[in-house]
mmCIF file of N, CA and C in Angstrom:
data_model
loop_
_atom_site.group_PDB
_atom_site.id
_atom_site.type_symbol
_atom_site.label_atom_id
_atom_site.label_comp_id
_atom_site.label_asym_id
_atom_site.label_seq_id
_atom_site.Cartn_x
_atom_site.Cartn_y
_atom_site.Cartn_z
ATOM 1 N N UNK B 1 5.609 -38.310 26.938
ATOM 2 C CA UNK B 1 6.626 -37.885 27.371
ATOM 3 C C UNK B 1 6.202 -36.490 26.488
ATOM 4 N N UNK B 2 5.509 -36.024 25.783
ATOM 5 C CA UNK B 2 5.282 -34.449 25.370
ATOM 6 C C UNK B 2 4.750 -33.952 26.619
ATOM 7 N N UNK B 3 3.832 -34.709 27.565
ATOM 8 C CA UNK B 3 3.040 -33.892 28.950
ATOM 9 C C UNK B 3 3.912 -33.573 29.585
ATOM 10 N N UNK B 4 4.649 -34.412 30.066
ATOM 11 C CA UNK B 4 6.219 -34.451 30.856
ATOM 12 C C UNK B 4 7.094 -32.883 30.265
ATOM 13 N N UNK B 5 7.427 -32.855 29.437
ATOM 14 C CA UNK B 5 7.788 -31.499 28.804
ATOM 15 C C UNK B 5 7.637 -30.627 28.950
ATOM 16 N N UNK B 6 6.681 -30.237 28.912
ATOM 17 C CA UNK B 6 5.786 -29.558 29.142
ATOM 18 C C UNK B 6 5.603 -28.230 30.484
ATOM 19 N N UNK B 7 6.524 -29.352 31.292
ATOM 20 C CA UNK B 7 6.295 -29.186 32.461
ATOM 21 C C UNK B 7 8.070 -29.375 33.167
ATOM 22 N N UNK B 8 8.419 -29.508 32.389
ATOM 23 C CA UNK B 8 9.915 -29.469 32.974
ATOM 24 C C UNK B 8 10.502 -28.785 32.845
ATOM 25 N N UNK B 9 11.558 -28.871 34.368
ATOM 26 C CA UNK B 9 12.151 -27.759 34.540
ATOM 27 C C UNK B 9 13.680 -28.101 34.663
ATOM 28 N N UNK B 10 13.968 -29.128 34.222
ATOM 29 C CA UNK B 10 16.003 -29.548 34.496
ATOM 30 C C UNK B 10 16.592 -30.441 33.914
ATOM 31 N N UNK B 11 15.543 -31.066 32.570
ATOM 32 C CA UNK B 11 16.293 -31.535 31.318
ATOM 33 C C UNK B 11 16.561 -30.752 30.184
ATOM 34 N N UNK B 12 17.876 -30.817 29.847
ATOM 35 C CA UNK B 12 18.402 -29.980 29.041
ATOM 36 C C UNK B 12 18.384 -30.465 27.558
ATOM 37 N N UNK B 13 18.819 -31.907 27.729
ATOM 38 C CA UNK B 13 19.221 -32.643 26.451
ATOM 39 C C UNK B 13 17.841 -33.567 26.071
ATOM 40 N N UNK B 14 17.329 -34.159 24.839
ATOM 41 C CA UNK B 14 16.283 -35.281 24.869
ATOM 42 C C UNK B 14 16.831 -35.656 23.784
ATOM 43 N N UNK B 15 17.290 -37.136 23.426
ATOM 44 C CA UNK B 15 17.512 -37.609 22.496
ATOM 45 C C UNK B 15 16.695 -38.700 22.272
ATOM 46 N N UNK B 16 16.111 -39.062 20.807
ATOM 47 C CA UNK B 16 15.123 -39.548 20.461
ATOM 48 C C UNK B 16 15.364 -40.379 19.059
ATOM 49 N N UNK B 17 16.294 -40.780 18.928
ATOM 50 C CA UNK B 17 16.771 -40.711 17.691
ATOM 51 C C UNK B 17 16.642 -42.686 17.364
ATOM 52 N N UNK B 18 16.420 -42.526 16.435
ATOM 53 C CA UNK B 18 16.316 -43.943 15.699
ATOM 54 C C UNK B 18 14.506 -44.608 16.047
ATOM 55 N N UNK B 19 14.200 -44.179 16.371
ATOM 56 C CA UNK B 19 12.364 -43.919 17.368
ATOM 57 C C UNK B 19 11.424 -44.166 16.452
ATOM 58 N N UNK B 20 10.614 -44.288 15.769
ATOM 59 C CA UNK B 20 9.565 -43.855 15.033
ATOM 60 C C UNK B 20 8.766 -43.091 15.731
ATOM 61 N N UNK B 21 7.964 -41.710 14.737
ATOM 62 C CA UNK B 21 6.963 -40.839 15.614
ATOM 63 C C UNK B 21 6.310 -40.310 14.554
ATOM 64 N N UNK B 22 4.571 -41.045 15.279
ATOM 65 C CA UNK B 22 3.894 -40.370 14.085
ATOM 66 C C UNK B 22 3.798 -38.999 13.752
ATOM 67 N N UNK B 23 3.091 -38.732 13.138
ATOM 68 C CA UNK B 23 2.453 -36.842 12.938
ATOM 69 C C UNK B 23 2.009 -36.584 13.736
ATOM 70 N N UNK B 24 0.468 -37.164 14.177
ATOM 71 C CA UNK B 24 0.408 -37.167 15.563
ATOM 72 C C UNK B 24 1.521 -36.583 16.961
ATOM 73 N N UNK B 25 2.350 -37.851 17.068
ATOM 74 C CA UNK B 25 3.376 -37.437 18.454
ATOM 75 C C UNK B 25 4.310 -36.749 18.021
ATOM 76 N N UNK B 26 4.536 -36.433 16.565
ATOM 77 C CA UNK B 26 5.661 -35.182 16.464
ATOM 78 C C UNK B 26 4.561 -33.590 16.819
ATOM 79 N N UNK B 27 3.582 -33.803 16.895
ATOM 80 C CA UNK B 27 3.027 -32.846 16.688
ATOM 81 C C UNK B 27 2.399 -32.165 18.187
ATOM 82 N N UNK B 28 2.315 -33.480 19.037
ATOM 83 C CA UNK B 28 2.197 -33.496 20.235
ATOM 84 C C UNK B 28 4.310 -33.047 20.883
ATOM 85 N N UNK B 29 4.775 -33.573 20.510
ATOM 86 C CA UNK B 29 6.495 -33.158 20.847
ATOM 87 C C UNK B 29 6.007 -31.182 20.731
ATOM 88 N N UNK B 30 5.898 -31.075 19.263
ATOM 89 C CA UNK B 30 6.059 -29.720 18.768
ATOM 90 C C UNK B 30 5.115 -29.110 20.057
ATOM 91 N N UNK B 31 4.136 -29.023 20.162
ATOM 92 C CA UNK B 31 3.119 -28.498 21.339
ATOM 93 C C UNK B 31 3.947 -28.186 22.288
ATOM 94 N N UNK B 32 4.680 -29.401 22.841
ATOM 95 C CA UNK B 32 5.240 -29.325 24.242
ATOM 96 C C UNK B 32 6.811 -27.773 24.093
ATOM 97 N N UNK B 33 6.931 -28.733 23.052
ATOM 98 C CA UNK B 33 8.299 -27.458 22.763
ATOM 99 C C UNK B 33 7.920 -26.221 22.263
ATOM 100 N N UNK B 34 6.391 -26.079 21.972
ATOM 101 C CA UNK B 34 6.359 -24.462 22.250
ATOM 102 C C UNK B 34 5.877 -23.528 23.686
ATOM 103 N N UNK B 35 6.495 -24.232 25.335
ATOM 104 C CA UNK B 35 6.192 -24.024 26.511
ATOM 105 C C UNK B 35 7.458 -24.190 26.900
ATOM 106 N N UNK B 36 8.134 -25.386 26.973
ATOM 107 C CA UNK B 36 8.796 -25.918 27.411
ATOM 108 C C UNK B 36 10.424 -24.995 27.803
ATOM 109 N N UNK B 37 10.939 -24.254 28.296
ATOM 110 C CA UNK B 37 11.823 -23.702 29.218
ATOM 111 C C UNK B 37 13.292 -23.992 29.596
ATOM 112 N N UNK B 38 13.279 -25.504 28.952
ATOM 113 C CA UNK B 38 14.864 -25.498 29.517
ATOM 114 C C UNK B 38 15.281 -26.315 28.871
ATOM 115 N N UNK B 39 14.636 -27.198 27.589
ATOM 116 C CA UNK B 39 15.493 -28.133 26.920
ATOM 117 C C UNK B 39 16.143 -27.322 25.624
ATOM 118 N N UNK B 40 17.214 -27.556 25.289
ATOM 119 C CA UNK B 40 18.407 -26.880 24.425
ATOM 120 C C UNK B 40 18.970 -28.016 22.942
ATOM 121 N N UNK B 41 18.740 -29.155 23.511
ATOM 122 C CA UNK B 41 19.390 -30.041 22.997
ATOM 123 C C UNK B 41 17.866 -30.779 22.262
ATOM 124 N N UNK B 42 17.704 -31.240 20.965
ATOM 125 C CA UNK B 42 16.599 -32.494 20.655
ATOM 126 C C UNK B 42 17.323 -32.866 19.491
ATOM 127 N N UNK B 43 17.492 -34.116 19.601
ATOM 128 C CA UNK B 43 17.794 -35.146 18.979
ATOM 129 C C UNK B 43 16.716 -36.041 18.275
ATOM 130 N N UNK B 44 16.116 -35.755 16.891
ATOM 131 C CA UNK B 44 15.407 -36.919 16.261
ATOM 132 C C UNK B 44 15.717 -37.309 14.941
ATOM 133 N N UNK B 45 17.185 -38.246 14.744
ATOM 134 C CA UNK B 45 17.765 -38.408 13.868
ATOM 135 C C UNK B 45 16.678 -39.822 13.250
ATOM 136 N N UNK B 46 16.753 -39.875 12.450
ATOM 137 C CA UNK B 46 16.130 -41.201 12.047
ATOM 138 C C UNK B 46 14.861 -41.341 12.387
ATOM 139 N N UNK B 47 13.919 -40.634 12.498
ATOM 140 C CA UNK B 47 12.716 -40.309 12.877
ATOM 141 C C UNK B 47 11.439 -40.195 12.578
ATOM 142 N N UNK B 48 12.060 -40.725 10.556
ATOM 143 C CA UNK B 48 11.009 -40.710 9.561
ATOM 144 C C UNK B 48 9.544 -39.603 10.018
ATOM 145 N N UNK B 49 10.434 -38.537 10.086
ATOM 146 C CA UNK B 49 9.713 -37.473 10.385
ATOM 147 C C UNK B 49 9.201 -37.305 9.102
ATOM 148 N N UNK B 50 7.729 -36.617 8.444
ATOM 149 C CA UNK B 50 7.616 -36.107 7.229
ATOM 150 C C UNK B 50 6.990 -34.960 7.383
ATOM 151 N N UNK B 51 5.725 -34.705 6.581
ATOM 152 C CA UNK B 51 4.553 -34.000 6.063
ATOM 153 C C UNK B 51 4.335 -33.164 7.401
ATOM 154 N N UNK B 52 3.035 -33.387 8.070
ATOM 155 C CA UNK B 52 2.943 -32.591 9.306
ATOM 156 C C UNK B 52 3.715 -32.396 10.058
ATOM 157 N N UNK B 53 4.294 -33.399 10.544
ATOM 158 C CA UNK B 53 5.036 -33.476 11.822
ATOM 159 C C UNK B 53 6.346 -33.077 11.105
ATOM 160 N N UNK B 54 6.699 -32.373 10.482
ATOM 161 C CA UNK B 54 7.750 -31.645 10.061
ATOM 162 C C UNK B 54 7.089 -30.301 10.744
ATOM 163 N N UNK B 55 6.055 -29.856 9.952
ATOM 164 C CA UNK B 55 5.462 -28.667 9.706
ATOM 165 C C UNK B 55 5.151 -28.042 10.800
ATOM 166 N N UNK B 56 4.844 -28.972 12.077
ATOM 167 C CA UNK B 56 4.122 -28.943 13.423
ATOM 168 C C UNK B 56 5.637 -28.524 14.094
ATOM 169 N N UNK B 57 7.246 -28.712 14.380
ATOM 170 C CA UNK B 57 8.395 -28.758 14.403
ATOM 171 C C UNK B 57 8.346 -27.339 14.226
ATOM 172 N N UNK B 58 7.781 -27.001 12.629
ATOM 173 C CA UNK B 58 8.440 -25.610 12.383
ATOM 174 C C UNK B 58 7.414 -24.414 12.911
ATOM 175 N N UNK B 59 6.727 -25.013 13.275
ATOM 176 C CA UNK B 59 5.542 -24.030 13.946
ATOM 177 C C UNK B 59 6.081 -23.635 15.330
ATOM 178 N N UNK B 60 6.614 -25.230 15.813
ATOM 179 C CA UNK B 60 7.198 -24.682 17.429
ATOM 180 C C UNK B 60 8.348 -23.570 17.406
ATOM 181 N N UNK B 61 9.114 -24.221 16.398
ATOM 182 C CA UNK B 61 10.478 -23.222 16.511
ATOM 183 C C UNK B 61 10.071 -21.889 16.646
ATOM 184 N N UNK B 62 9.064 -21.470 16.124
ATOM 185 C CA UNK B 62 8.492 -19.916 15.564
ATOM 186 C C UNK B 62 8.702 -19.364 16.962
ATOM 187 N N UNK B 63 8.304 -20.234 18.083
ATOM 188 C CA UNK B 63 7.910 -19.669 19.522
ATOM 189 C C UNK B 63 8.669 -19.916 20.594
ATOM 190 N N UNK B 64 9.599 -21.242 20.438
ATOM 191 C CA UNK B 64 10.291 -21.586 20.957
ATOM 192 C C UNK B 64 12.068 -20.826 21.381
ATOM 193 N N UNK B 65 11.896 -20.479 22.560
ATOM 194 C CA UNK B 65 13.096 -19.602 22.749
ATOM 195 C C UNK B 65 14.486 -20.476 23.623
ATOM 196 N N UNK B 66 14.789 -21.575 24.150
ATOM 197 C CA UNK B 66 15.637 -22.301 24.518
ATOM 198 C C UNK B 66 16.221 -23.038 23.173
ATOM 199 N N UNK B 67 15.633 -24.154 22.256
ATOM 200 C CA UNK B 67 15.996 -24.715 21.957
ATOM 201 C C UNK B 67 17.490 -24.112 21.289
ATOM 202 N N UNK B 68 18.529 -24.494 21.308
ATOM 203 C CA UNK B 68 19.688 -24.525 20.365
ATOM 204 C C UNK B 68 20.408 -25.506 19.400
ATOM 205 N N UNK B 69 20.343 -26.672 19.433
ATOM 206 C CA UNK B 69 20.112 -27.300 18.676
ATOM 207 C C UNK B 69 19.264 -28.199 18.084
ATOM 208 N N UNK B 70 19.193 -28.197 17.512
ATOM 209 C CA UNK B 70 17.810 -29.564 16.396
ATOM 210 C C UNK B 70 18.652 -30.313 15.601
ATOM 211 N N UNK B 71 18.399 -31.863 15.627
ATOM 212 C CA UNK B 71 19.040 -32.841 14.787
ATOM 213 C C UNK B 71 18.106 -33.364 14.102
ATOM 214 N N UNK B 72 17.967 -33.368 12.930
ATOM 215 C CA UNK B 72 16.929 -33.912 12.344
ATOM 216 C C UNK B 72 17.352 -34.848 10.514
ATOM 217 N N UNK B 73 18.550 -35.270 11.088
ATOM 218 C CA UNK B 73 19.471 -35.840 9.949
ATOM 219 C C UNK B 73 18.402 -37.280 9.432
ATOM 220 N N UNK B 74 18.147 -37.466 8.517
ATOM 221 C CA UNK B 74 17.950 -38.973 7.727
ATOM 222 C C UNK B 74 15.986 -38.770 8.126
ATOM 223 N N UNK B 75 15.743 -37.784 7.857
ATOM 224 C CA UNK B 75 14.399 -37.881 7.918
ATOM 225 C C UNK B 75 13.588 -37.493 6.669
ATOM 226 N N UNK B 76 13.000 -37.872 6.380
ATOM 227 C CA UNK B 76 11.791 -37.937 5.062
ATOM 228 C C UNK B 76 11.192 -36.749 4.970
ATOM 229 N N UNK B 77 11.619 -35.175 4.871
ATOM 230 C CA UNK B 77 11.041 -33.862 4.618
ATOM 231 C C UNK B 77 11.335 -33.223 3.617
ATOM 232 N N UNK B 78 9.862 -33.511 3.027
ATOM 233 C CA UNK B 78 9.680 -32.433 1.987
ATOM 234 C C UNK B 78 10.506 -31.286 1.505
ATOM 235 N N UNK B 79 10.699 -31.034 0.333
ATOM 236 C CA UNK B 79 11.068 -29.757 -0.155
ATOM 237 C C UNK B 79 10.384 -28.387 0.568
ATOM 238 N N UNK B 80 8.739 -28.614 0.283
ATOM 239 C CA UNK B 80 7.797 -27.976 0.959
ATOM 240 C C UNK B 80 7.469 -27.677 2.666
ATOM 241 N N UNK B 81 8.042 -28.932 2.739
ATOM 242 C CA UNK B 81 8.015 -28.841 4.669
ATOM 243 C C UNK B 81 9.205 -28.116 5.219
ATOM 244 N N UNK B 82 11.133 -27.987 4.215
ATOM 245 C CA UNK B 82 11.989 -28.365 4.604
ATOM 246 C C UNK B 82 11.761 -26.190 3.995
ATOM 247 N N UNK B 83 10.481 -25.608 3.395
ATOM 248 C CA UNK B 83 10.691 -24.317 3.522
ATOM 249 C C UNK B 83 10.219 -23.842 4.473
ATOM 250 N N UNK B 84 9.026 -24.559 5.029
ATOM 251 C CA UNK B 84 8.655 -24.357 6.854
ATOM 252 C C UNK B 84 9.536 -24.294 7.470
ATOM 253 N N UNK B 85 10.584 -25.204 7.660
ATOM 254 C CA UNK B 85 11.206 -24.637 8.453
ATOM 255 C C UNK B 85 12.108 -23.457 8.534
ATOM 256 N N UNK B 86 12.674 -23.473 7.379
ATOM 257 C CA UNK B 86 13.563 -22.113 6.863
ATOM 258 C C UNK B 86 12.509 -21.233 7.520
ATOM 259 N N UNK B 87 11.205 -20.738 7.136
ATOM 260 C CA UNK B 87 10.794 -19.678 7.216
ATOM 261 C C UNK B 87 10.914 -19.774 8.697
ATOM 262 N N UNK B 88 10.691 -20.770 9.412
ATOM 263 C CA UNK B 88 10.392 -20.874 10.904
ATOM 264 C C UNK B 88 12.553 -20.082 11.311
ATOM 265 N N UNK B 89 13.236 -20.581 10.695
ATOM 266 C CA UNK B 89 14.176 -20.004 11.387
ATOM 267 C C UNK B 89 14.443 -18.226 10.955
ATOM 268 N N UNK B 90 13.869 -18.228 10.546
ATOM 269 C CA UNK B 90 13.887 -16.601 10.082
ATOM 270 C C UNK B 90 13.306 -15.661 11.370
ATOM 271 N N UNK B 91 12.347 -16.254 11.512
ATOM 272 C CA UNK B 91 12.048 -15.397 13.212
ATOM 273 C C UNK B 91 12.643 -16.214 14.487
ATOM 274 N N UNK B 92 13.106 -17.231 14.212
ATOM 275 C CA UNK B 92 13.573 -18.183 15.830
ATOM 276 C C UNK B 92 15.213 -17.525 16.235
ATOM 277 N N UNK B 93 15.367 -17.112 17.688
ATOM 278 C CA UNK B 93 16.979 -16.464 17.526
ATOM 279 C C UNK B 93 17.584 -16.918 18.150
ATOM 280 N N UNK B 94 17.502 -18.079 18.427
ATOM 281 C CA UNK B 94 17.948 -19.302 19.684
ATOM 282 C C UNK B 94 18.539 -20.554 18.891
ATOM 283 N N UNK B 95 18.069 -20.690 18.347
ATOM 284 C CA UNK B 95 18.717 -21.611 17.264
ATOM 285 C C UNK B 95 19.816 -21.763 16.721
ATOM 286 N N UNK B 96 21.340 -22.494 17.312
ATOM 287 C CA UNK B 96 22.283 -22.193 16.102
ATOM 288 C C UNK B 96 23.002 -23.646 15.274
ATOM 289 N N UNK B 97 22.387 -24.653 15.664
ATOM 290 C CA UNK B 97 22.836 -25.856 14.833
ATOM 291 C C UNK B 97 21.482 -26.892 14.906
ATOM 292 N N UNK B 98 21.275 -26.882 13.224
ATOM 293 C CA UNK B 98 20.085 -27.318 12.747
ATOM 294 C C UNK B 98 20.780 -28.681 11.835
#
């Protein structure tokens, strides 16, 4: 899925809620978000994303220029990783809903 997102030219919304995702897969998804130019909405509710997965997403938000909505409800994100996300928001110019 991450590989497909890297070359995607049409998909604007991706809903992956209620699916467990490992830190490694979260990193792959984040890497795809760094280069994807069409996805505007990403639902990752109840994914049990924590630790390195949240950090990878924060890193992607620093460079992604199309995502406007990112839903991370019901994830186990620590205060430290929440700070990483907050730092990314200082740089991100497109995200309007978190």
